Amino acid sequence: MFGDMMGMMGKLKETQQKVEATKKRLDTVTLEEKSNDNLISVTITANREIKKIELDDSILQDKDQLEDYLIMTINKAIQKATSVNEAELAAVAKEGMPNIPGMDSLFK
């Protein structure tokens, strides 16, 4: 029993290290999201850090439209980054979990 507990603690520490390594790797994963008409482009990391925003000159004439498009495009970029982030971290966490019936549904 004590050996099993030590084994699980070791596995937990290993999983923690893998999660931290995955978080660092996700800083290097970049995603691009564009507005529906391609007038705005947002580049974001999988850890949800915006790296670049590019605007077509034509959208600079209408402040209200620019603000609306920025909000929509940035939110879509954040959603995309969140999906990638959660999927990657869930995969690492699932690897480190013991095989307990019903636990699979927590990582979907």
GROMACS .gro file of C-alpha atoms in nm:
model
  108
    1MET     CA    1   0.000   0.000   0.000
    2PHE     CA    2   0.277   0.245   0.094
    3GLY     CA    3   0.465   0.154  -0.224
    4ASP     CA    4   0.155   0.224  -0.431
    5MET     CA    5   0.120   0.562  -0.264
    6MET     CA    6   0.484   0.650  -0.334
    7GLY     CA    7   0.436   0.541  -0.694
    8MET     CA    8   0.130   0.763  -0.728
    9MET     CA    9   0.316   1.057  -0.573
   10GLY     CA   10   0.599   1.008  -0.821
   11LYS     CA   11   0.350   0.990  -1.107
   12LEU     CA   12   0.181   1.307  -0.982
   13LYS     CA   13   0.513   1.494  -0.970
   14GLU     CA   14   0.597   1.371  -1.320
   15THR     CA   15   0.256   1.488  -1.444
   16GLN     CA   16   0.309   1.829  -1.282
   17GLN     CA   17   0.641   1.863  -1.464
   18LYS     CA   18   0.477   1.765  -1.793
   19VAL     CA   19   0.201   2.023  -1.738
   20GLU     CA   20   0.459   2.296  -1.675
   21ALA     CA   21   0.656   2.192  -1.986
   22THR     CA   22   0.334   2.195  -2.189
   23LYS     CA   23   0.249   2.545  -2.065
   24LYS     CA   24   0.593   2.668  -2.175
   25ARG     CA   25   0.553   2.498  -2.513
   26LEU     CA   26   0.211   2.659  -2.560
   27ASP     CA   27   0.383   2.999  -2.537
   28THR     CA   28   0.544   2.913  -2.870
   29VAL     CA   29   0.225   2.791  -3.039
   30THR     CA   30   0.076   3.080  -3.234
   31LEU     CA   31  -0.270   3.095  -3.384
   32GLU     CA   32  -0.414   3.346  -3.625
   33GLU     CA   33  -0.773   3.461  -3.637
   34LYS     CA   34  -0.915   3.692  -3.902
   35SER     CA   35  -1.234   3.892  -3.920
   36ASN     CA   36  -1.495   3.757  -4.162
   37ASP     CA   37  -1.389   4.007  -4.429
   38ASN     CA   38  -1.014   3.968  -4.356
   39LEU     CA   39  -0.977   4.334  -4.257
   40ILE     CA   40  -0.839   4.245  -3.913
   41SER     CA   41  -0.591   3.973  -3.821
   42VAL     CA   42  -0.502   3.877  -3.463
   43THR     CA   43  -0.206   3.655  -3.377
   44ILE     CA   44  -0.224   3.496  -3.031
   45THR     CA   45  -0.035   3.225  -2.843
   46ALA     CA   46  -0.210   2.913  -2.715
   47ASN     CA   47  -0.157   3.066  -2.369
   48ARG     CA   48  -0.383   3.354  -2.478
   49GLU     CA   49  -0.119   3.626  -2.516
   50ILE     CA   50  -0.186   3.855  -2.811
   51LYS     CA   51   0.130   3.896  -3.018
   52LYS     CA   52   0.012   4.102  -3.313
   53ILE     CA   53  -0.290   4.285  -3.451
   54GLU     CA   54  -0.294   4.382  -3.818
   55LEU     CA   55  -0.551   4.620  -3.965
   56ASP     CA   56  -0.640   4.686  -4.326
   57ASP     CA   57  -0.616   5.059  -4.395
   58SER     CA   58  -0.976   5.068  -4.520
   59ILE     CA   59  -1.116   4.992  -4.174
   60LEU     CA   60  -0.941   5.291  -4.015
   61GLN     CA   61  -1.204   5.528  -4.154
   62ASP     CA   62  -1.488   5.397  -3.934
   63LYS     CA   63  -1.402   5.399  -3.562
   64ASP     CA   64  -1.722   5.221  -3.451
   65GLN     CA   65  -1.677   4.944  -3.706
   66LEU     CA   66  -1.311   4.908  -3.611
   67GLU     CA   67  -1.397   4.873  -3.243
   68ASP     CA   68  -1.669   4.615  -3.314
   69TYR     CA   69  -1.444   4.412  -3.546
   70LEU     CA   70  -1.157   4.421  -3.298
   71ILE     CA   71  -1.376   4.292  -3.017
   72MET     CA   72  -1.522   4.012  -3.232
   73THR     CA   73  -1.188   3.905  -3.379
   74ILE     CA   74  -0.999   3.917  -3.050
   75ASN     CA   75  -1.273   3.716  -2.876
   76LYS     CA   76  -1.262   3.453  -3.153
   77ALA     CA   77  -0.884   3.435  -3.120
   78ILE     CA   78  -0.909   3.391  -2.743
   79GLN     CA   79  -1.169   3.114  -2.786
   80LYS     CA   80  -0.945   2.934  -3.036
   81ALA     CA   81  -0.641   2.966  -2.808
   82THR     CA   82  -0.843   2.847  -2.507
   83SER     CA   83  -0.958   2.536  -2.696
   84VAL     CA   84  -0.601   2.446  -2.793
   85ASN     CA   85  -0.472   2.520  -2.442
   86GLU     CA   86  -0.738   2.313  -2.267
   87ALA     CA   87  -0.702   2.020  -2.506
   88GLU     CA   88  -0.324   2.008  -2.464
   89LEU     CA   89  -0.332   2.037  -2.085
   90ALA     CA   90  -0.616   1.784  -2.054
   91ALA     CA   91  -0.417   1.534  -2.260
   92VAL     CA   92  -0.116   1.571  -2.028
   93ALA     CA   93  -0.332   1.550  -1.715
   94LYS     CA   94  -0.513   1.243  -1.846
   95GLU     CA   95  -0.180   1.066  -1.905
   96GLY     CA   96  -0.087   1.114  -1.540
   97MET     CA   97  -0.414   1.000  -1.389
   98PRO     CA   98  -0.465   0.645  -1.266
   99ASN     CA   99  -0.716   0.437  -1.459
  100ILE     CA  100  -1.030   0.506  -1.255
  101PRO     CA  101  -1.366   0.423  -1.417
  102GLY     CA  102  -1.557   0.737  -1.512
  103MET     CA  103  -1.254   0.970  -1.497
  104ASP     CA  104  -1.229   0.982  -1.879
  105SER     CA  105  -1.536   1.205  -1.895
  106LEU     CA  106  -1.357   1.476  -1.693
  107PHE     CA  107  -1.101   1.532  -1.970
  108LYS     CA  108  -1.329   1.561  -2.274
   0.00000   0.00000   0.00000
